[in-house]
XYZ file of C-alpha atoms in Angstrom:
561
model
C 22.373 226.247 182.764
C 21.101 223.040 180.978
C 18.559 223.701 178.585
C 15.737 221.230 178.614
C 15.088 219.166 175.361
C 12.077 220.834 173.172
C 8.891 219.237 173.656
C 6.693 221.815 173.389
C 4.245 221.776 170.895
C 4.886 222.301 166.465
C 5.801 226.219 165.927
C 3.924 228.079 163.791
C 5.651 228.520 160.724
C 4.968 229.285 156.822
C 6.768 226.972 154.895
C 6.653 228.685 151.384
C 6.662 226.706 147.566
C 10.052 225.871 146.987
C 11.405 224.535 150.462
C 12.057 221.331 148.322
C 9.597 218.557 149.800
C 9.257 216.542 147.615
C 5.974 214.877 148.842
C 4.487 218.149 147.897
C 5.449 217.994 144.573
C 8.520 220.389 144.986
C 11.327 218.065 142.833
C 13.114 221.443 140.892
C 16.643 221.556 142.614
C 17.353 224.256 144.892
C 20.896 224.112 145.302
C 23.870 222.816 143.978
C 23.924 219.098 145.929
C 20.767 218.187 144.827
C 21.289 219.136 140.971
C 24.280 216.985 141.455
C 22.051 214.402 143.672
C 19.525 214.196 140.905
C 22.088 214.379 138.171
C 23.838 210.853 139.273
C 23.216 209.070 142.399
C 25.847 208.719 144.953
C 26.528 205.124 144.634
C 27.238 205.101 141.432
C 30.422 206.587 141.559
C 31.737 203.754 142.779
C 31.997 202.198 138.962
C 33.960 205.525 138.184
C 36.636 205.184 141.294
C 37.257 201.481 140.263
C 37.546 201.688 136.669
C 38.727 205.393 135.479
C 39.657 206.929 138.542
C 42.268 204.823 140.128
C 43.744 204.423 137.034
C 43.987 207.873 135.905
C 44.924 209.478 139.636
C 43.490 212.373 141.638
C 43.722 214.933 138.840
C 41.295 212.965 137.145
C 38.593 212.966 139.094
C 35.381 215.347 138.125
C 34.561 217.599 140.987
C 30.971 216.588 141.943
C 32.068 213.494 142.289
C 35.472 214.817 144.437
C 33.180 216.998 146.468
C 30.025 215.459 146.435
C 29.022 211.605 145.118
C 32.832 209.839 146.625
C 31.154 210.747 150.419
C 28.489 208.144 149.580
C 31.184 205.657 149.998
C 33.227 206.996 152.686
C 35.268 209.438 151.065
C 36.267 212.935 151.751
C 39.814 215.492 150.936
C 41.573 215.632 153.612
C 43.273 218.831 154.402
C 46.268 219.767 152.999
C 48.873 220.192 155.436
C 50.005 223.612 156.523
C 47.221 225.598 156.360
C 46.615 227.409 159.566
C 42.791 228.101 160.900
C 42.637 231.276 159.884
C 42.308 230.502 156.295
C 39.592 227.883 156.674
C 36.725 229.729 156.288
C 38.392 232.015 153.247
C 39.694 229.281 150.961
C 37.977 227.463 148.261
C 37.275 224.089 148.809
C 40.239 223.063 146.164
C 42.414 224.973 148.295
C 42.056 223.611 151.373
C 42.043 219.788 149.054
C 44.845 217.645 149.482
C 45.106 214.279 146.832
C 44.523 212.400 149.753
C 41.263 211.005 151.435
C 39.871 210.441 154.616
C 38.266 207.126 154.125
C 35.377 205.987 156.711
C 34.477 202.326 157.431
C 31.256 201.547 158.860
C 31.077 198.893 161.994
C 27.431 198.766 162.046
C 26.538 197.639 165.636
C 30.496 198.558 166.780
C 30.518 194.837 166.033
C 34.056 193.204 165.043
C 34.992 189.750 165.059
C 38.999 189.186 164.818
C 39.563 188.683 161.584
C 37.525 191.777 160.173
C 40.002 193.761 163.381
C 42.991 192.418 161.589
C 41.643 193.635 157.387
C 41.094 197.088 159.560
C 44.629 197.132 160.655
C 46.282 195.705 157.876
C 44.724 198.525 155.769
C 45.630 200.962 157.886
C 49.274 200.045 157.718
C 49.283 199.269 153.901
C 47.719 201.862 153.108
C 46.704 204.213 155.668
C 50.697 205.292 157.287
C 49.537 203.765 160.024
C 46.118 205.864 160.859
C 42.966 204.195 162.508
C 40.779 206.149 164.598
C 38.158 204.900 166.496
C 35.148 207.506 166.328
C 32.216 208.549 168.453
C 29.393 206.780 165.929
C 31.837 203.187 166.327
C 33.631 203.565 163.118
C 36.723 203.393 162.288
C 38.313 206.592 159.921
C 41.977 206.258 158.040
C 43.550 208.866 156.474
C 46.402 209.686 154.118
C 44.031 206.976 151.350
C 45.204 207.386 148.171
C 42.757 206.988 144.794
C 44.990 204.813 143.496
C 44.224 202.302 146.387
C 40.846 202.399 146.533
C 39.452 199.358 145.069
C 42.191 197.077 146.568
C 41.012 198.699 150.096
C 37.721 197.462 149.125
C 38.550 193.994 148.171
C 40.496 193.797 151.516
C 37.317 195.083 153.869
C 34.649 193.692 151.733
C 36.597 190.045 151.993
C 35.671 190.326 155.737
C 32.030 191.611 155.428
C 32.870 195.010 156.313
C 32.069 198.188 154.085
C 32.566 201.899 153.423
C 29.025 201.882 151.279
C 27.236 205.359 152.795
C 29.662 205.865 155.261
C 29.051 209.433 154.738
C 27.106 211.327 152.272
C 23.228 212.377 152.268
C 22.298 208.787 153.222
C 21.580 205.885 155.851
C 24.901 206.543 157.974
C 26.439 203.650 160.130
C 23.458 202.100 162.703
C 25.102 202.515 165.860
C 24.483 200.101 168.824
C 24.749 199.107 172.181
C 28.237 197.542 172.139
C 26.918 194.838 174.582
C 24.254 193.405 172.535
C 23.275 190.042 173.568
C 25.780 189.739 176.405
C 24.960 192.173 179.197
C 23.347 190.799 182.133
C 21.064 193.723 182.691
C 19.810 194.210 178.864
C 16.254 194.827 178.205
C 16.210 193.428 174.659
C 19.400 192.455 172.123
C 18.677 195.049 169.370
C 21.290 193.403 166.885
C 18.868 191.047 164.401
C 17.161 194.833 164.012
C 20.765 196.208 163.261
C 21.676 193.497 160.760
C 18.075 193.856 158.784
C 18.318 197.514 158.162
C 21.623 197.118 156.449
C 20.550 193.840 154.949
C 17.717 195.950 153.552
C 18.080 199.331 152.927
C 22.084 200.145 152.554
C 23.140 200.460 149.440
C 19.753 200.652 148.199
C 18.787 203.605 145.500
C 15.627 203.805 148.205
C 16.906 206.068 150.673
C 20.478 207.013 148.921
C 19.055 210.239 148.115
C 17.749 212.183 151.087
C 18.086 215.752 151.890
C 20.714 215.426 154.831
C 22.408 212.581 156.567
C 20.514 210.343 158.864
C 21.713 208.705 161.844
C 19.918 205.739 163.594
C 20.971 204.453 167.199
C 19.361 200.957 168.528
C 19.661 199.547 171.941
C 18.098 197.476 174.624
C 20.783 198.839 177.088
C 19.418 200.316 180.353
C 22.525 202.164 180.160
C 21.071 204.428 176.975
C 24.405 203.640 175.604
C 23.884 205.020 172.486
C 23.074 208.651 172.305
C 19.943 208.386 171.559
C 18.692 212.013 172.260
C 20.860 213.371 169.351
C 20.294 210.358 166.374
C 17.594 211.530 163.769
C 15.793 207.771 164.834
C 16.624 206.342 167.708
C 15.077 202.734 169.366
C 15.554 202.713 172.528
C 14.798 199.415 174.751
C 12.048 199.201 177.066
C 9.260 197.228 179.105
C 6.053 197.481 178.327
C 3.422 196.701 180.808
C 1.332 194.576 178.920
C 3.529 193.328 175.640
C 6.959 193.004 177.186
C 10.354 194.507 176.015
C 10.474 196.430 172.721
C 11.587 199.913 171.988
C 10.883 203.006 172.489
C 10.826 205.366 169.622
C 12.613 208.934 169.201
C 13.046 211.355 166.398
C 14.517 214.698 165.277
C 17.471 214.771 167.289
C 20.665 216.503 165.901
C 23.862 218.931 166.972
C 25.886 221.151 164.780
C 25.167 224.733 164.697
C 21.596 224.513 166.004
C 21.186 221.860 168.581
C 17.803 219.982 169.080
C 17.238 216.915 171.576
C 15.244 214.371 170.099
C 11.268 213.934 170.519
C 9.511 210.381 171.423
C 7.211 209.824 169.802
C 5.329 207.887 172.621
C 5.174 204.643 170.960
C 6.039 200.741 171.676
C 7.663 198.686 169.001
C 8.694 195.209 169.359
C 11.794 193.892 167.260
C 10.269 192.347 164.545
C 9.098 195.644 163.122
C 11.823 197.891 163.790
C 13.029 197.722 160.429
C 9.861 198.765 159.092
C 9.220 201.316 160.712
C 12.470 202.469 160.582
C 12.078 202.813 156.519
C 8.864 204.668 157.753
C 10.951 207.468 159.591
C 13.178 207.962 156.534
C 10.813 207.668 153.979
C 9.555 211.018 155.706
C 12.389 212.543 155.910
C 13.083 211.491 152.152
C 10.016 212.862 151.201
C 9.138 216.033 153.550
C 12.619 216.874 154.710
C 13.551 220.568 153.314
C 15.809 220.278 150.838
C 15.952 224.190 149.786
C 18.968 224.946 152.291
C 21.769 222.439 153.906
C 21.714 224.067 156.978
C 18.228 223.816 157.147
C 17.810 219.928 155.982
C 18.348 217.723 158.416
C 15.149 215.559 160.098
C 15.414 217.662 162.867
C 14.274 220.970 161.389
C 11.032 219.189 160.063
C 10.558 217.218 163.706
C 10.647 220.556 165.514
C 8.445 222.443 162.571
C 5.269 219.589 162.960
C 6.092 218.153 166.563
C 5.769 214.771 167.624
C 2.228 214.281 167.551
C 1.856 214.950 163.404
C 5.089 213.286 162.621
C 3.596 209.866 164.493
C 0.443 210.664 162.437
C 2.028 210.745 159.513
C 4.292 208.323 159.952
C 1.224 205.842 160.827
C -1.319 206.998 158.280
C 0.658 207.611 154.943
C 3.525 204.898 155.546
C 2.636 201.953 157.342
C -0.764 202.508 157.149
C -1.674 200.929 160.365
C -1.842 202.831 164.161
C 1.009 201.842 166.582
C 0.851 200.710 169.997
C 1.914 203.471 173.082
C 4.112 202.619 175.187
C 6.637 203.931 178.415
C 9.673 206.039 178.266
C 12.769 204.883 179.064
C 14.362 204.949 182.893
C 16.879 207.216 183.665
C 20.355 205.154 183.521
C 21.892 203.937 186.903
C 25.641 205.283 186.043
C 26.783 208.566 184.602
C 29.460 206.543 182.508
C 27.623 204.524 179.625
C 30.726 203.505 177.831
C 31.269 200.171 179.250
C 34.737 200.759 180.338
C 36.333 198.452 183.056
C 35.496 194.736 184.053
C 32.039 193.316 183.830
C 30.152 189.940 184.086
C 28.120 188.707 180.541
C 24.723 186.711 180.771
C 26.526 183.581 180.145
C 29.094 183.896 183.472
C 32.377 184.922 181.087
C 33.381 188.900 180.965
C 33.860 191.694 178.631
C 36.755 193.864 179.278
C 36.057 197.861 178.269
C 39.099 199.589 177.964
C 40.218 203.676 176.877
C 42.507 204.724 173.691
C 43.165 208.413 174.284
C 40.351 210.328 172.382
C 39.833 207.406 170.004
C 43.145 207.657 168.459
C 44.832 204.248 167.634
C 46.932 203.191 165.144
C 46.809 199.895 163.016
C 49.743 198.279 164.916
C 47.846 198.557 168.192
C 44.944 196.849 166.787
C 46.904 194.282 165.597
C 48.192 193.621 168.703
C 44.759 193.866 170.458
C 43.193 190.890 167.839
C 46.663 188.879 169.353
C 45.650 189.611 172.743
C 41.646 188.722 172.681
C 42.472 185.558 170.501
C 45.290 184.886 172.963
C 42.348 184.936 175.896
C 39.587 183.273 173.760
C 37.629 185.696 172.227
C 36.913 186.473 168.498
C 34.669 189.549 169.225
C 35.740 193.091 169.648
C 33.045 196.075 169.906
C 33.521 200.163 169.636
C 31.839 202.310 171.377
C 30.344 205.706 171.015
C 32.464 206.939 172.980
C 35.548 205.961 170.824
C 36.052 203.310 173.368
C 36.677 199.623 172.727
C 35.690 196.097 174.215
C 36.827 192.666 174.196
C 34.084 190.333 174.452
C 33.385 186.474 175.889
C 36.800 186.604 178.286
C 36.640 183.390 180.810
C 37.222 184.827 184.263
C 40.296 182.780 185.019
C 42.086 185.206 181.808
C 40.878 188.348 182.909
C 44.111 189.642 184.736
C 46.081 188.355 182.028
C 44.278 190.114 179.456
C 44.111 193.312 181.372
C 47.421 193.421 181.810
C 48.064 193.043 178.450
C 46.202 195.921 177.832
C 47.898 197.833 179.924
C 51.113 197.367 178.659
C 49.847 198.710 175.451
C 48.612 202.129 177.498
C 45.419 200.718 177.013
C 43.615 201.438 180.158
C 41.088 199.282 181.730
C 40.804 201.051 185.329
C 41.477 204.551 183.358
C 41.141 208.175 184.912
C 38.108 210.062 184.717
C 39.926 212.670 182.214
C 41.181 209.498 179.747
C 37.809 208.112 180.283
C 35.678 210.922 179.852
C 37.362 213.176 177.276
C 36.817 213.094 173.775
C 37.693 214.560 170.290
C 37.392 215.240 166.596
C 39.404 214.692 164.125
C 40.853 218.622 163.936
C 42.778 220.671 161.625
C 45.135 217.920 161.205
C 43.114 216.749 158.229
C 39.638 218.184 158.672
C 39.226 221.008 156.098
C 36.396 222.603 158.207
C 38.599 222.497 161.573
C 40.153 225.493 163.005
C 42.055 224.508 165.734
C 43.818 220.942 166.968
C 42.210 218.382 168.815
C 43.461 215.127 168.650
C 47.216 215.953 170.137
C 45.622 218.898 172.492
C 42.603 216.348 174.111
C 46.388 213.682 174.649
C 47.976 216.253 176.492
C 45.281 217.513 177.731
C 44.371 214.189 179.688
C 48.232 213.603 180.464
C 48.237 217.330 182.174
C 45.028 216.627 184.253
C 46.112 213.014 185.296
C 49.279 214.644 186.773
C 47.544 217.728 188.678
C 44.658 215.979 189.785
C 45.423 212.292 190.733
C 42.738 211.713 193.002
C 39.363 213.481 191.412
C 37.096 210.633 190.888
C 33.953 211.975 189.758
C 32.402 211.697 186.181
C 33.382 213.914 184.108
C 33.213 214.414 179.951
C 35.410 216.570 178.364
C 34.278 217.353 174.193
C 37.144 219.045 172.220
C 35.949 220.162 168.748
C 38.076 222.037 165.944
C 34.838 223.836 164.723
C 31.305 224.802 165.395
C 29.329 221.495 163.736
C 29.645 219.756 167.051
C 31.109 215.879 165.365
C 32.755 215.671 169.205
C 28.757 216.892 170.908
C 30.201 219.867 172.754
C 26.692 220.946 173.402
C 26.308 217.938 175.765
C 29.653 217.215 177.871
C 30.183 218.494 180.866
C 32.993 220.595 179.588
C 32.559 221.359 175.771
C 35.215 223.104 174.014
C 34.466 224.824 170.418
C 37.849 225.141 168.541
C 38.129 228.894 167.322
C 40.733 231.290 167.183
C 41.118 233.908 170.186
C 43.309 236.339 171.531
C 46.071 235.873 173.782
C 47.088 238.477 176.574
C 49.087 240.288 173.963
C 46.813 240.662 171.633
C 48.379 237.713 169.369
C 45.141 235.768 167.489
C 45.736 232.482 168.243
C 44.167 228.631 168.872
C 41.401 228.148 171.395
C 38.094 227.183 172.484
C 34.685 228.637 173.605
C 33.547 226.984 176.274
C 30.245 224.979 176.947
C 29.392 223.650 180.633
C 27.125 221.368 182.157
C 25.851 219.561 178.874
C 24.198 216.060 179.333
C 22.744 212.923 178.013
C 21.149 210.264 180.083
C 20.352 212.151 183.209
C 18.516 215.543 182.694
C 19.516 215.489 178.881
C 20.145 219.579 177.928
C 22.975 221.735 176.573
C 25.689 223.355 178.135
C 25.366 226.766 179.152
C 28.048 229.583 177.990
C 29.721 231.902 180.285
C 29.663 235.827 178.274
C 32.959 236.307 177.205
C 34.463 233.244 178.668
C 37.105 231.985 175.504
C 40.692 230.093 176.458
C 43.309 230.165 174.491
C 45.068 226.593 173.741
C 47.741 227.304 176.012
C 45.743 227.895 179.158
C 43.324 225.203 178.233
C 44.675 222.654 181.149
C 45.062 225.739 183.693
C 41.363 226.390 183.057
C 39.808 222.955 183.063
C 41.984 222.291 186.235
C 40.738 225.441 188.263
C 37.007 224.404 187.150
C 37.037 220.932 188.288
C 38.875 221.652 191.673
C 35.998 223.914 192.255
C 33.962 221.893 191.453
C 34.984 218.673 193.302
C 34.921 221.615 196.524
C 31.507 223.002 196.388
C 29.576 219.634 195.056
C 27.065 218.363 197.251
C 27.115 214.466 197.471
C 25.828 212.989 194.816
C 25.912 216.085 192.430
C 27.016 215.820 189.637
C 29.170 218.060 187.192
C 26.246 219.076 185.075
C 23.824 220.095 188.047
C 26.554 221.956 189.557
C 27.543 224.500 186.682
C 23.769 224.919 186.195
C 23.802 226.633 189.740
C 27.312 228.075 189.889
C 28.422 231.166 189.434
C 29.879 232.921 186.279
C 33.172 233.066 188.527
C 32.984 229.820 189.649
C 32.846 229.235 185.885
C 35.538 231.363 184.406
């Protein structure tokens, strides 16, 4: 059953000398990413990509930099083809290393006007074979990069304002945002000037480039808590307060991977204006207190649930911005189960955005091409992404909205899609992730295509999350149906590709994890079989109203299985 988020009280623990905090004096690296952390910061690798390495080729390149320093500006190996699951927890990491990169971009915001759309798919075709997916933190990731191509990728993105700068890496990762900031009728505040001043700020500063983990921020004024904001190390989420009027309100510590925690308010009211600030308040803790000793024990999340809410707002107000801040409400529960936007909808200023579903964020750099001809075609120069690797066209006059939706149609683009297009997503997979263990891009496509065809008329909201491994990128612990890539064996005893399954995860409404049936594993191959016979039971014994979530937390394991 759904687990509720944990907001009981700080746990006892002993934290003994050497856990790495540096605010208590404990500088003496631990491991080997922070010798190489305090050896040379991230960003300054970027002088060594532009002028030795993309002269001199992969072979060139040292290997904390390779491994290490190139993730503070967007770059990782990808795998090298041909290496089956099996092997990805035995290899070395220059084993599994192909000579080609995955290369992240950030859209802070999931904010693109038409001509940064069209550097972003004219890299991707130069450079990338073609490769542009849309992920579920509203950036965009190309593959197949070569070294050698680097800096003229750069000149390309950077031309149109856009940037790779700590696109990955132990460091401020992309701000994601509500993708209908400043245009949707029922916002409670536009979080974007916030958006735009923490970048201005703080990214690419040597302020926060060294932290223990990554850290992910989410902002919105969205009713629709269109933003994740239970799992985002900070998260601002908009709301009213009785007396001062909309602000935010504020929530830390939340995280997936291996060992899920939902995120912690903090029980405070912030207006706009001082979002950034306290923002560099939340990471300056975690800069300074977070536990650097062990990786899988350094993200904010570990310290949030180790002091609790109450002494992380104390410290937050008494040693950084020395000053108390003002309490304030929780957020409402949204009014829809889908937050992505998708579909048809009025703006505050009588013209439309039009939300519409790539299969499990995968595009290519032709389609967005063709999608910055289409919105300019119908008047627009905006495009957003989603969290949900979604997409929008924004500021659409009504009279062109048929037109443009049928032009996104015709490029299987789907406006009105099905719940299973709509609702499922995916990680990149073994295709080029070096930690994946199974496919999930081309299994989550047929996947959808299989479900479509056996079950034409379900209607009800449902979220499929299709991961190649156990760090969660895809948030199996929180869709309805989450599926954890491992291998399995088949009725003949064959080890082969499948999934452990997680059900009745949720954000929004009644935010906990899924719960897993004993035993209950499904091989690749019976993957649409299973999801079908779950959702037809489902769609017969829900009450009305119910929801997928609420029903697996009271069904039975055979219901389940």
């Amino acid at each position: 059953m759904a687990t509720p988020a944990s907001a009981a009280g700080p746990r006892k623990t002993s934290r003994h000398r050497g856990e790495g905090q540096w605010a208590l004096g404990h500088r003496e690296p631990l491991n080997a990413n922070e010798q190489f952390k305090k050896d040379d910061d991230g960003l300054n690798v970027r002088a060594r990509i532009e002028n030795v390495y993309a002269h001199r080729g992969f072979d060139s390149i040292d290997s904390n930099d390779l491994r290490g320093r190139m993730r503070w500006w967007g770059l990782y190996t990808q795998r090298k083809p041909g290496i089956d699951g099996g092997k990805t927890g035995v290899l070395e990491p220059h084993e599994l290393d192909d000579e080609y990169f995955m290369m992240r971009v950030r859209i802070d915001g999931g904010q693109l006007n038409l001509a940064q759309l069209r550097a972003v798919a004219e890299v991707s075709e130069r450079y990338a074979r073609g490769t542009a997916d849309i992920t579920d933190r509203q950036n965009v990731q190309y593959h197949w990069i070569r070294i050698e191509d680097v800096p003229a990728i750069w000149n390309i993105l950077e031309g149109v304002g856009l940037s790779t700068a700590e696109a990955c890496g132990d460091c401020p990762r992309v701000v994601i945002g509500s993708p209908v900031a400043g245009i949707a009728e029922d916002e409670i505040i536009d979080g974007t000037w916030a958006v735009e001043e923490i970048n201005r700020r703080y990214i690419g500063s040597h302020e926060f480039s060294n932290l223990p983990r990554k850290f992910k921020t989410a902002i919105s004024g969205s009713p629709l808590l269109d933003v994740v904001h239970e799992i985002n190390d900070v998260s601002f989420v908009g709301v009213v307060h009785p007396e001062h009027g909309p602000g935010f309100d504020v929530w830390v510590g939340g995280g997936l991977s291996t060992n899920p925690k939902l995120a912690q308010r903090l029980g405070t009211w912030v207006p706009l204006d001082e979002v950034p600030e306290v923002w560099a308040g939340v990471i300056g803790i975690f800069r300074d207190y977070g536990y650097r000793r062990l990786r899988n024990r350094a993200r904010l999340k570990f310290l949030v649930a180790d002091w609790g809410a109450e002494k992380f707002r104390q410290i937050l107000e008494d040693e950084y911005l020395k000053r108390k801040l003002t309490d304030g409400p929780a957020p409402a529960e949204p009014a829809s189960a889908w937050r992505d936007h998708v579909g048809v909808h009025r703006q505050n200023d009588g013209n439309f955005y039009v939300g519409f579903a790539p299969r499990v964020g995968r595009v290519d750099g032709a389609t967005l091409g063709k999608i910055a001809d289409l919105a300019e075609a119908h008047g627009s120069d905006r495009v957003r992404t989603t969290v949900e690797q979604k997409m929008l066209i924004l500021d659409v006059a009504e009279d062109k909205v048929t037109s443009l939706v049928e032009g996104l149609e015709a490029l299987g683009l789907r406006v009105n899609p099905s719940p299973f297009r709509r609702g499922t997503m995916a990680c990149t997979g073994i295709e080029f992730c070096k930690l994946a263990i199974v496919d999930t891009k081309g299994r989550g496509q047929t996947l959808i295509e299989e479900l479509e065809q056996r079950l034409p008329d379900f209607d009800q909201p449902l979220t499929i999350n299709i991961n190649g491994c156990p760090n969660a990128c895809a948030r199996i612990q929180v869709g309805d149906i989450g599926l954890k890539g491992q291998l399995v064996l088949d009725d003949e005893g064959n080890q082969v590709e499948g999934y452990q399954v997680h059900l009745g995860g949720s954000l929004g409404f009644d935010a906990g994890f899924g719960r897993k049936v004993r035993g209950l594993k499904v091989t690749a191959a019976g993957l649409p079989d299973y999801v079908e016979r779950v959702v037809r039971r489902f769609d017969e014994q829900r009450t009305d109203g119910e929801r997928f979530a609420q029903w697996a937390a009271r069904a039975s394991e055979a219901d389940l299985s």
